[in-house]
Amino acid sequence: MLWNEPNNLSHWDFGADPGWGRFSQMVRLAGAAVGAERPGLTRVLGGTSPIDAGFLRLLESQGGLAEVDAVAIHGFPLDWNHWQIQEWPARLAEITSAMRLPVWISEVGVSSFGAEEVQEWGLRRTAELLLGKAPRIHWYSLFDLPRAWPATTRHREAEGSSYYRHFYMGLIREDGTPKPALAAFPALAPGLGICQWFHFEDPRLDAGVRWLKDLGVRHLRTGLSWADSFRPGWEAWFDRQMRALEPFEVTVTFCFTPEHRGLKPHHTSPPREPEEYADFCARMVRRYA
């Protein structure tokens, strides 16, 4: 998967890239590099949030979809989106009717911020509405985000209490105990996969693998950070993570600009040289695919 949420300021600084021309070029180069390295490997455009057919048509008009095999969308109607959960089929249809490519749902989730019972109901209702209607559906996520870690967002000051929903998206609490929704998940797998980001040297990796196996998960989405590839010890961590995840069919998201390689010193910045992102993607595919 090439990048994540390119139409969300939390992941792409489109103030530095008005019109997404740089992004389209970067994804086209990366898709071509991955295709040359491993013909036949499915290349997916990073999931869009919000869901916006106009945005995808804009990318398509400037060649941003020329080297991908699928597009993806993200939706959180009980937490952040301004539409209701029963609208999911219509939101998916909006994109499938606008695109010639298959449409994945690479993140869908419900937080337990208000009540854990709401999350359990939301999981069951999401499955009822979506299972079988997309080639991949990934529930976000397995683990709650630890409160000591920052959420990947640019809007903390503006979000108010909505910011704290980021920390309650998991089926398992920070202390390792299951929420009620966890018990409902095995009946929905393997049709429903999981999206779980593992941070650099994440201590939850081994426990995560055990839980995923116990839940019957077949499809897992995670990430390898281009920015992390400049940290000391990155090869050992990437190797350990990918070795641990071998039992699953893994969608790996390549994301996050190294600060010293961006137009701005931030992980959301367009890179100065888009070929460097393409090279990172090709190297990771060569190493792990």
PDB file of C-alpha atoms in Angstrom:
ATOM      1  CA  MET A   1       0.000   0.000   0.000  1.00  0.00           C
ATOM      2  CA  LEU A   2       1.425   3.322  -1.144  1.00  0.00           C
ATOM      3  CA  TRP A   3       1.051   5.945   1.599  1.00  0.00           C
ATOM      4  CA  ASN A   4      -1.884   6.406   3.960  1.00  0.00           C
ATOM      5  CA  GLU A   5      -4.773   8.911   3.929  1.00  0.00           C
ATOM      6  CA  PRO A   6      -3.274  11.288   1.359  1.00  0.00           C
ATOM      7  CA  ASN A   7      -6.286  13.627   1.609  1.00  0.00           C
ATOM      8  CA  ASN A   8      -5.891  13.979   5.390  1.00  0.00           C
ATOM      9  CA  LEU A   9      -3.497  16.613   6.753  1.00  0.00           C
ATOM     10  CA  SER A  10      -2.463  14.141   9.449  1.00  0.00           C
ATOM     11  CA  HIS A  11      -0.631  12.148   6.773  1.00  0.00           C
ATOM     12  CA  TRP A  12       0.050  14.468   3.814  1.00  0.00           C
ATOM     13  CA  ASP A  13       0.783  18.179   3.874  1.00  0.00           C
ATOM     14  CA  PHE A  14      -1.292  19.250   0.905  1.00  0.00           C
ATOM     15  CA  GLY A  15      -0.593  22.861   1.834  1.00  0.00           C
ATOM     16  CA  ALA A  16       2.893  22.116   0.510  1.00  0.00           C
ATOM     17  CA  ASP A  17       1.404  20.190  -2.410  1.00  0.00           C
ATOM     18  CA  PRO A  18      -1.704  22.031  -3.641  1.00  0.00           C
ATOM     19  CA  GLY A  19      -3.477  19.909  -6.208  1.00  0.00           C
ATOM     20  CA  TRP A  20      -1.618  16.749  -5.097  1.00  0.00           C
ATOM     21  CA  GLY A  21       0.633  16.895  -8.158  1.00  0.00           C
ATOM     22  CA  ARG A  22       3.712  15.885  -6.176  1.00  0.00           C
ATOM     23  CA  PHE A  23       1.772  13.097  -4.489  1.00  0.00           C
ATOM     24  CA  SER A  24       0.536  11.758  -7.833  1.00  0.00           C
ATOM     25  CA  GLN A  25       4.070  11.725  -9.210  1.00  0.00           C
ATOM     26  CA  MET A  26       5.432  10.025  -6.081  1.00  0.00           C
ATOM     27  CA  VAL A  27       2.814   7.264  -6.136  1.00  0.00           C
ATOM     28  CA  ARG A  28       3.248   6.706  -9.862  1.00  0.00           C
ATOM     29  CA  LEU A  29       7.013   6.304  -9.444  1.00  0.00           C
ATOM     30  CA  ALA A  30       6.612   4.036  -6.404  1.00  0.00           C
ATOM     31  CA  GLY A  31       3.994   1.854  -8.083  1.00  0.00           C
ATOM     32  CA  ALA A  32       6.201   1.426 -11.135  1.00  0.00           C
ATOM     33  CA  ALA A  33       9.207   0.551  -8.945  1.00  0.00           C
ATOM     34  CA  VAL A  34       7.232  -2.070  -7.004  1.00  0.00           C
ATOM     35  CA  GLY A  35       5.817  -3.497 -10.231  1.00  0.00           C
ATOM     36  CA  ALA A  36       9.288  -3.801 -11.724  1.00  0.00           C
ATOM     37  CA  GLU A  37      10.589  -5.499  -8.590  1.00  0.00           C
ATOM     38  CA  ARG A  38       7.694  -7.935  -8.168  1.00  0.00           C
ATOM     39  CA  PRO A  39       5.311  -8.179 -11.152  1.00  0.00           C
ATOM     40  CA  GLY A  40       1.876  -9.289 -10.060  1.00  0.00           C
ATOM     41  CA  LEU A  41       2.116  -7.955  -6.500  1.00  0.00           C
ATOM     42  CA  THR A  42      -1.057  -5.995  -5.727  1.00  0.00           C
ATOM     43  CA  ARG A  43      -0.325  -2.282  -5.387  1.00  0.00           C
ATOM     44  CA  VAL A  44      -2.947  -0.303  -3.475  1.00  0.00           C
ATOM     45  CA  LEU A  45      -3.320   3.448  -3.194  1.00  0.00           C
ATOM     46  CA  GLY A  46      -3.276   4.489   0.458  1.00  0.00           C
ATOM     47  CA  GLY A  47      -6.778   4.584   1.930  1.00  0.00           C
ATOM     48  CA  THR A  48      -8.524   7.951   1.625  1.00  0.00           C
ATOM     49  CA  SER A  49     -10.117   9.689   4.601  1.00  0.00           C
ATOM     50  CA  PRO A  50     -12.575  11.280   4.101  1.00  0.00           C
ATOM     51  CA  ILE A  51     -14.205   9.141   1.402  1.00  0.00           C
ATOM     52  CA  ASP A  52     -14.168  11.359  -1.670  1.00  0.00           C
ATOM     53  CA  ALA A  53     -14.687  10.221  -5.255  1.00  0.00           C
ATOM     54  CA  GLY A  54     -13.709  13.675  -6.515  1.00  0.00           C
ATOM     55  CA  PHE A  55     -10.307  13.382  -4.896  1.00  0.00           C
ATOM     56  CA  LEU A  56      -9.666  10.014  -6.534  1.00  0.00           C
ATOM     57  CA  ARG A  57     -10.732  11.376  -9.915  1.00  0.00           C
ATOM     58  CA  LEU A  58      -8.275  14.255  -9.416  1.00  0.00           C
ATOM     59  CA  LEU A  59      -5.428  11.808  -8.803  1.00  0.00           C
ATOM     60  CA  GLU A  60      -6.509   9.751 -11.800  1.00  0.00           C
ATOM     61  CA  SER A  61      -6.519  12.821 -14.055  1.00  0.00           C
ATOM     62  CA  GLN A  62      -2.845  13.482 -13.303  1.00  0.00           C
ATOM     63  CA  GLY A  63      -1.631   9.891 -13.507  1.00  0.00           C
ATOM     64  CA  GLY A  64      -1.745   9.126  -9.789  1.00  0.00           C
ATOM     65  CA  LEU A  65      -3.602   5.845 -10.334  1.00  0.00           C
ATOM     66  CA  ALA A  66      -1.632   4.675 -13.357  1.00  0.00           C
ATOM     67  CA  GLU A  67       0.579   2.294 -11.367  1.00  0.00           C
ATOM     68  CA  VAL A  68      -1.838   0.904  -8.764  1.00  0.00           C
ATOM     69  CA  ASP A  69      -4.151  -2.101  -8.926  1.00  0.00           C
ATOM     70  CA  ALA A  70      -6.700  -0.995  -6.301  1.00  0.00           C
ATOM     71  CA  VAL A  71      -7.787   2.019  -4.296  1.00  0.00           C
ATOM     72  CA  ALA A  72      -8.869   2.080  -0.654  1.00  0.00           C
ATOM     73  CA  ILE A  73     -11.129   4.029   1.666  1.00  0.00           C
ATOM     74  CA  HIS A  74     -11.398   4.571   5.432  1.00  0.00           C
ATOM     75  CA  GLY A  75     -14.553   5.241   7.418  1.00  0.00           C
ATOM     76  CA  PHE A  76     -15.412   5.892  11.068  1.00  0.00           C
ATOM     77  CA  PRO A  77     -19.058   7.001  11.104  1.00  0.00           C
ATOM     78  CA  LEU A  78     -19.576   6.516  14.841  1.00  0.00           C
ATOM     79  CA  ASP A  79     -16.523   8.582  15.741  1.00  0.00           C
ATOM     80  CA  TRP A  80     -15.295  11.161  13.226  1.00  0.00           C
ATOM     81  CA  ASN A  81     -17.313  11.117  10.008  1.00  0.00           C
ATOM     82  CA  HIS A  82     -20.395  13.262   9.536  1.00  0.00           C
ATOM     83  CA  TRP A  83     -22.555  10.423   8.239  1.00  0.00           C
ATOM     84  CA  GLN A  84     -24.308   7.456   9.843  1.00  0.00           C
ATOM     85  CA  ILE A  85     -23.211   3.844   9.931  1.00  0.00           C
ATOM     86  CA  GLN A  86     -26.099   2.603   7.754  1.00  0.00           C
ATOM     87  CA  GLU A  87     -24.736   4.779   4.939  1.00  0.00           C
ATOM     88  CA  TRP A  88     -21.692   2.516   4.530  1.00  0.00           C
ATOM     89  CA  PRO A  89     -22.998   0.654   1.433  1.00  0.00           C
ATOM     90  CA  ALA A  90     -23.804   3.951  -0.284  1.00  0.00           C
ATOM     91  CA  ARG A  91     -20.376   5.393   0.563  1.00  0.00           C
ATOM     92  CA  LEU A  92     -18.691   2.309  -0.873  1.00  0.00           C
ATOM     93  CA  ALA A  93     -20.896   2.425  -3.971  1.00  0.00           C
ATOM     94  CA  GLU A  94     -19.930   6.080  -4.515  1.00  0.00           C
ATOM     95  CA  ILE A  95     -16.331   4.986  -5.026  1.00  0.00           C
ATOM     96  CA  THR A  96     -16.909   1.713  -6.871  1.00  0.00           C
ATOM     97  CA  SER A  97     -19.079   3.511  -9.421  1.00  0.00           C
ATOM     98  CA  ALA A  98     -16.431   6.197  -9.956  1.00  0.00           C
ATOM     99  CA  MET A  99     -13.389   3.908 -10.227  1.00  0.00           C
ATOM    100  CA  ARG A 100     -12.307   1.289 -12.744  1.00  0.00           C
ATOM    101  CA  LEU A 101     -10.220  -0.350  -9.977  1.00  0.00           C
ATOM    102  CA  PRO A 102     -11.255  -2.596  -7.077  1.00  0.00           C
ATOM    103  CA  VAL A 103     -12.021  -0.711  -3.858  1.00  0.00           C
ATOM    104  CA  TRP A 104     -10.680  -1.936  -0.513  1.00  0.00           C
ATOM    105  CA  ILE A 105     -11.847  -0.793   2.911  1.00  0.00           C
ATOM    106  CA  SER A 106      -8.465  -0.685   4.593  1.00  0.00           C
ATOM    107  CA  GLU A 107      -9.675   0.898   7.833  1.00  0.00           C
ATOM    108  CA  VAL A 108     -13.095   0.751   9.454  1.00  0.00           C
ATOM    109  CA  GLY A 109     -13.607   0.936  13.186  1.00  0.00           C
ATOM    110  CA  VAL A 110     -15.589   2.055  16.194  1.00  0.00           C
ATOM    111  CA  SER A 111     -14.069   3.381  19.395  1.00  0.00           C
ATOM    112  CA  SER A 112     -15.083   2.431  22.915  1.00  0.00           C
ATOM    113  CA  PHE A 113     -14.635   6.057  24.005  1.00  0.00           C
ATOM    114  CA  GLY A 114     -18.292   6.502  24.877  1.00  0.00           C
ATOM    115  CA  ALA A 115     -19.152   2.932  25.828  1.00  0.00           C
ATOM    116  CA  GLU A 116     -17.673  -0.484  25.116  1.00  0.00           C
ATOM    117  CA  GLU A 117     -21.162  -1.737  24.260  1.00  0.00           C
ATOM    118  CA  VAL A 118     -21.285   0.784  21.406  1.00  0.00           C
ATOM    119  CA  GLN A 119     -18.091  -0.659  19.951  1.00  0.00           C
ATOM    120  CA  GLU A 120     -19.449  -4.209  20.110  1.00  0.00           C
ATOM    121  CA  TRP A 121     -22.667  -3.164  18.380  1.00  0.00           C
ATOM    122  CA  GLY A 122     -20.684  -1.174  15.805  1.00  0.00           C
ATOM    123  CA  LEU A 123     -18.493  -4.161  14.971  1.00  0.00           C
ATOM    124  CA  ARG A 124     -21.482  -6.425  14.372  1.00  0.00           C
ATOM    125  CA  ARG A 125     -23.357  -3.792  12.376  1.00  0.00           C
ATOM    126  CA  THR A 126     -20.301  -2.981  10.243  1.00  0.00           C
ATOM    127  CA  ALA A 127     -19.869  -6.658   9.401  1.00  0.00           C
ATOM    128  CA  GLU A 128     -23.553  -6.965   8.536  1.00  0.00           C
ATOM    129  CA  LEU A 129     -23.320  -4.002   6.167  1.00  0.00           C
ATOM    130  CA  LEU A 130     -19.958  -4.708   4.508  1.00  0.00           C
ATOM    131  CA  LEU A 131     -18.803  -8.327   4.628  1.00  0.00           C
ATOM    132  CA  GLY A 132     -18.486  -9.701   1.113  1.00  0.00           C
ATOM    133  CA  LYS A 133     -18.827  -6.293  -0.523  1.00  0.00           C
ATOM    134  CA  ALA A 134     -15.102  -5.433  -0.868  1.00  0.00           C
ATOM    135  CA  PRO A 135     -11.998  -7.521  -1.671  1.00  0.00           C
ATOM    136  CA  ARG A 136     -10.427  -6.531   1.667  1.00  0.00           C
ATOM    137  CA  ILE A 137     -11.934  -5.118   4.840  1.00  0.00           C
ATOM    138  CA  HIS A 138      -9.611  -4.328   7.757  1.00  0.00           C
ATOM    139  CA  TRP A 139     -10.958  -3.537  11.216  1.00  0.00           C
ATOM    140  CA  TYR A 140      -9.015  -0.813  13.015  1.00  0.00           C
ATOM    141  CA  SER A 141      -7.628  -1.978  15.362  1.00  0.00           C
ATOM    142  CA  LEU A 142      -6.479  -4.845  17.594  1.00  0.00           C
ATOM    143  CA  PHE A 143      -4.901  -2.795  20.415  1.00  0.00           C
ATOM    144  CA  ASP A 144      -5.806   0.489  22.027  1.00  0.00           C
ATOM    145  CA  LEU A 145      -3.148   3.139  21.447  1.00  0.00           C
ATOM    146  CA  PRO A 146      -1.212   3.592  24.726  1.00  0.00           C
ATOM    147  CA  ARG A 147      -2.038   6.926  26.321  1.00  0.00           C
ATOM    148  CA  ALA A 148       1.660   7.806  26.619  1.00  0.00           C
ATOM    149  CA  TRP A 149       2.020   7.651  22.810  1.00  0.00           C
ATOM    150  CA  PRO A 150       0.836  10.483  20.544  1.00  0.00           C
ATOM    151  CA  ALA A 151      -1.855   9.847  17.965  1.00  0.00           C
ATOM    152  CA  THR A 152      -0.872  10.526  14.357  1.00  0.00           C
ATOM    153  CA  THR A 153      -2.940  13.668  13.838  1.00  0.00           C
ATOM    154  CA  ARG A 154      -2.346  17.328  13.041  1.00  0.00           C
ATOM    155  CA  HIS A 155      -5.572  18.470  14.673  1.00  0.00           C
ATOM    156  CA  ARG A 156      -5.192  17.862  18.406  1.00  0.00           C
ATOM    157  CA  GLU A 157      -5.979  21.442  19.405  1.00  0.00           C
ATOM    158  CA  ALA A 158      -9.017  21.607  17.128  1.00  0.00           C
ATOM    159  CA  GLU A 159     -10.414  18.153  17.806  1.00  0.00           C
ATOM    160  CA  GLY A 160     -11.173  18.572  21.490  1.00  0.00           C
ATOM    161  CA  SER A 161     -12.548  15.361  22.976  1.00  0.00           C
ATOM    162  CA  SER A 162     -12.564  13.743  19.526  1.00  0.00           C
ATOM    163  CA  TYR A 163      -8.781  13.531  19.769  1.00  0.00           C
ATOM    164  CA  TYR A 164      -9.061  11.040  22.620  1.00  0.00           C
ATOM    165  CA  ARG A 165     -11.098   8.615  20.543  1.00  0.00           C
ATOM    166  CA  HIS A 166      -7.809   7.701  18.840  1.00  0.00           C
ATOM    167  CA  PHE A 167      -6.809   5.902  22.045  1.00  0.00           C
ATOM    168  CA  TYR A 168      -9.910   3.674  22.264  1.00  0.00           C
ATOM    169  CA  MET A 169     -10.093   2.043  18.821  1.00  0.00           C
ATOM    170  CA  GLY A 170      -8.729  -1.362  19.847  1.00  0.00           C
ATOM    171  CA  LEU A 171     -10.491  -4.603  20.717  1.00  0.00           C
ATOM    172  CA  ILE A 172      -7.980  -4.965  23.563  1.00  0.00           C
ATOM    173  CA  ARG A 173      -7.353  -2.371  26.259  1.00  0.00           C
ATOM    174  CA  GLU A 174      -3.931  -0.883  26.960  1.00  0.00           C
ATOM    175  CA  ASP A 175      -3.549  -3.189  29.976  1.00  0.00           C
ATOM    176  CA  GLY A 176      -3.960  -6.246  27.718  1.00  0.00           C
ATOM    177  CA  THR A 177      -7.484  -7.186  28.773  1.00  0.00           C
ATOM    178  CA  PRO A 178     -10.165  -7.835  26.143  1.00  0.00           C
ATOM    179  CA  LYS A 179     -13.171  -5.624  25.515  1.00  0.00           C
ATOM    180  CA  PRO A 180     -16.601  -7.165  24.841  1.00  0.00           C
ATOM    181  CA  ALA A 181     -16.214  -6.711  21.067  1.00  0.00           C
ATOM    182  CA  LEU A 182     -13.245  -9.088  21.016  1.00  0.00           C
ATOM    183  CA  ALA A 183     -15.471 -12.082  21.726  1.00  0.00           C
ATOM    184  CA  ALA A 184     -17.600 -11.226  18.691  1.00  0.00           C
ATOM    185  CA  PHE A 185     -14.665 -11.012  16.287  1.00  0.00           C
ATOM    186  CA  PRO A 186     -13.819 -14.705  15.576  1.00  0.00           C
ATOM    187  CA  ALA A 187     -17.245 -15.301  14.044  1.00  0.00           C
ATOM    188  CA  LEU A 188     -16.499 -12.494  11.560  1.00  0.00           C
ATOM    189  CA  ALA A 189     -13.000 -13.664  10.582  1.00  0.00           C
ATOM    190  CA  PRO A 190     -11.488 -14.374   8.141  1.00  0.00           C
ATOM    191  CA  GLY A 191     -13.834 -12.200   6.091  1.00  0.00           C
ATOM    192  CA  LEU A 192     -12.886  -9.309   8.335  1.00  0.00           C
ATOM    193  CA  GLY A 193      -9.167  -8.621   8.678  1.00  0.00           C
ATOM    194  CA  ILE A 194      -7.325  -6.381  11.136  1.00  0.00           C
ATOM    195  CA  CYS A 195      -5.313  -3.200  10.695  1.00  0.00           C
ATOM    196  CA  GLN A 196      -2.710  -2.888  13.436  1.00  0.00           C
ATOM    197  CA  TRP A 197       0.196  -0.447  13.264  1.00  0.00           C
ATOM    198  CA  PHE A 198       3.290  -1.656  15.108  1.00  0.00           C
ATOM    199  CA  HIS A 199       5.541   1.189  16.187  1.00  0.00           C
ATOM    200  CA  PHE A 200       9.336   1.004  16.005  1.00  0.00           C
ATOM    201  CA  GLU A 201      10.465  -1.773  18.390  1.00  0.00           C
ATOM    202  CA  ASP A 202       6.859  -2.163  19.542  1.00  0.00           C
ATOM    203  CA  PRO A 203       6.698  -4.338  22.686  1.00  0.00           C
ATOM    204  CA  ARG A 204       3.205  -5.527  21.677  1.00  0.00           C
ATOM    205  CA  LEU A 205       4.351  -7.423  18.567  1.00  0.00           C
ATOM    206  CA  ASP A 206       4.500 -10.964  19.977  1.00  0.00           C
ATOM    207  CA  ALA A 207       1.263 -10.578  21.924  1.00  0.00           C
ATOM    208  CA  GLY A 208      -0.341  -9.175  18.818  1.00  0.00           C
ATOM    209  CA  VAL A 209       0.608 -12.219  16.769  1.00  0.00           C
ATOM    210  CA  ARG A 210      -0.856 -14.540  19.422  1.00  0.00           C
ATOM    211  CA  TRP A 211      -4.120 -12.608  19.530  1.00  0.00           C
ATOM    212  CA  LEU A 212      -4.410 -12.481  15.741  1.00  0.00           C
ATOM    213  CA  LYS A 213      -3.958 -16.249  15.508  1.00  0.00           C
ATOM    214  CA  ASP A 214      -6.483 -16.849  18.288  1.00  0.00           C
ATOM    215  CA  LEU A 215      -9.021 -14.628  16.519  1.00  0.00           C
ATOM    216  CA  GLY A 216      -8.645 -16.492  13.218  1.00  0.00           C
ATOM    217  CA  VAL A 217      -7.352 -13.440  11.360  1.00  0.00           C
ATOM    218  CA  ARG A 218      -6.007 -14.163   7.891  1.00  0.00           C
ATOM    219  CA  HIS A 219      -5.543 -10.663   6.441  1.00  0.00           C
ATOM    220  CA  LEU A 220      -3.447  -8.137   8.341  1.00  0.00           C
ATOM    221  CA  ARG A 221      -2.605  -4.574   7.407  1.00  0.00           C
ATOM    222  CA  THR A 222       0.385  -2.882   9.020  1.00  0.00           C
ATOM    223  CA  GLY A 223       3.134  -0.461   8.039  1.00  0.00           C
ATOM    224  CA  LEU A 224       6.841  -0.009   7.465  1.00  0.00           C
ATOM    225  CA  SER A 225       7.903   3.596   7.985  1.00  0.00           C
ATOM    226  CA  TRP A 226      10.273   5.188   5.501  1.00  0.00           C
ATOM    227  CA  ALA A 227      11.250   7.605   8.287  1.00  0.00           C
ATOM    228  CA  ASP A 228      12.091   4.697  10.618  1.00  0.00           C
ATOM    229  CA  SER A 229      14.478   3.291   8.011  1.00  0.00           C
ATOM    230  CA  PHE A 230      16.958   5.988   9.089  1.00  0.00           C
ATOM    231  CA  ARG A 231      16.923   4.921  12.761  1.00  0.00           C
ATOM    232  CA  PRO A 232      19.798   2.878  14.195  1.00  0.00           C
ATOM    233  CA  GLY A 233      18.810  -0.791  14.220  1.00  0.00           C
ATOM    234  CA  TRP A 234      16.010  -0.392  11.709  1.00  0.00           C
ATOM    235  CA  GLU A 235      16.934  -3.496   9.695  1.00  0.00           C
ATOM    236  CA  ALA A 236      16.803  -5.753  12.750  1.00  0.00           C
ATOM    237  CA  TRP A 237      13.400  -4.361  13.759  1.00  0.00           C
ATOM    238  CA  PHE A 238      11.888  -4.552  10.259  1.00  0.00           C
ATOM    239  CA  ASP A 239      13.181  -8.120   9.886  1.00  0.00           C
ATOM    240  CA  ARG A 240      11.773  -9.134  13.253  1.00  0.00           C
ATOM    241  CA  GLN A 241       8.387  -7.574  12.546  1.00  0.00           C
ATOM    242  CA  MET A 242       8.001  -9.108   9.113  1.00  0.00           C
ATOM    243  CA  ARG A 243       9.226 -12.526  10.275  1.00  0.00           C
ATOM    244  CA  ALA A 244       6.669 -12.494  13.100  1.00  0.00           C
ATOM    245  CA  LEU A 245       3.883 -11.648  10.653  1.00  0.00           C
ATOM    246  CA  GLU A 246       4.645 -14.428   8.175  1.00  0.00           C
ATOM    247  CA  PRO A 247       1.566 -16.509   9.211  1.00  0.00           C
ATOM    248  CA  PHE A 248      -0.731 -13.820   7.758  1.00  0.00           C
ATOM    249  CA  GLU A 249      -1.473 -12.375   4.351  1.00  0.00           C
ATOM    250  CA  VAL A 250       0.012  -8.948   4.997  1.00  0.00           C
ATOM    251  CA  THR A 251      -0.712  -5.618   3.359  1.00  0.00           C
ATOM    252  CA  VAL A 252       2.278  -3.412   4.156  1.00  0.00           C
ATOM    253  CA  THR A 253       1.755   0.343   4.053  1.00  0.00           C
ATOM    254  CA  PHE A 254       4.832   2.375   3.076  1.00  0.00           C
ATOM    255  CA  CYS A 255       4.458   5.805   4.642  1.00  0.00           C
ATOM    256  CA  PHE A 256       6.050   8.772   6.480  1.00  0.00           C
ATOM    257  CA  THR A 257       8.723  11.040   5.037  1.00  0.00           C
ATOM    258  CA  PRO A 258      12.075  11.243   6.873  1.00  0.00           C
ATOM    259  CA  GLU A 259      12.283  14.787   8.206  1.00  0.00           C
ATOM    260  CA  HIS A 260      15.629  15.461   6.534  1.00  0.00           C
ATOM    261  CA  ARG A 261      14.301  14.325   3.147  1.00  0.00           C
ATOM    262  CA  GLY A 262      11.119  16.418   3.048  1.00  0.00           C
ATOM    263  CA  LEU A 263      10.328  19.829   1.634  1.00  0.00           C
ATOM    264  CA  LYS A 264       9.526  20.564   5.266  1.00  0.00           C
ATOM    265  CA  PRO A 265      11.021  18.786   8.308  1.00  0.00           C
ATOM    266  CA  HIS A 266       7.888  16.714   9.000  1.00  0.00           C
ATOM    267  CA  HIS A 267       6.748  13.148   8.309  1.00  0.00           C
ATOM    268  CA  THR A 268       3.734  14.435   6.318  1.00  0.00           C
ATOM    269  CA  SER A 269       5.849  16.501   3.955  1.00  0.00           C
ATOM    270  CA  PRO A 270       6.207  15.733   0.259  1.00  0.00           C
ATOM    271  CA  PRO A 271       9.742  14.423  -0.258  1.00  0.00           C
ATOM    272  CA  ARG A 272      12.270  16.583  -2.012  1.00  0.00           C
ATOM    273  CA  GLU A 273      13.033  13.698  -4.356  1.00  0.00           C
ATOM    274  CA  PRO A 274      10.048  11.385  -4.949  1.00  0.00           C
ATOM    275  CA  GLU A 275      12.401   8.804  -6.443  1.00  0.00           C
ATOM    276  CA  GLU A 276      13.758   8.189  -2.930  1.00  0.00           C
ATOM    277  CA  TYR A 277      10.337   7.037  -1.706  1.00  0.00           C
ATOM    278  CA  ALA A 278      10.024   4.793  -4.764  1.00  0.00           C
ATOM    279  CA  ASP A 279      13.435   3.319  -3.995  1.00  0.00           C
ATOM    280  CA  PHE A 280      12.402   2.618  -0.388  1.00  0.00           C
ATOM    281  CA  CYS A 281       9.276   0.799  -1.577  1.00  0.00           C
ATOM    282  CA  ALA A 282      11.279  -1.275  -4.052  1.00  0.00           C
ATOM    283  CA  ARG A 283      13.873  -2.194  -1.428  1.00  0.00           C
ATOM    284  CA  MET A 284      11.210  -3.321   1.024  1.00  0.00           C
ATOM    285  CA  VAL A 285       9.469  -5.424  -1.608  1.00  0.00           C
ATOM    286  CA  ARG A 286      12.801  -6.985  -2.581  1.00  0.00           C
ATOM    287  CA  ARG A 287      13.509  -7.803   1.046  1.00  0.00           C
ATOM    288  CA  TYR A 288      10.124  -9.067   2.199  1.00  0.00           C
ATOM    289  CA  ALA A 289       7.765  -9.963  -0.657  1.00  0.00           C
TER     290      ALA A 289
END
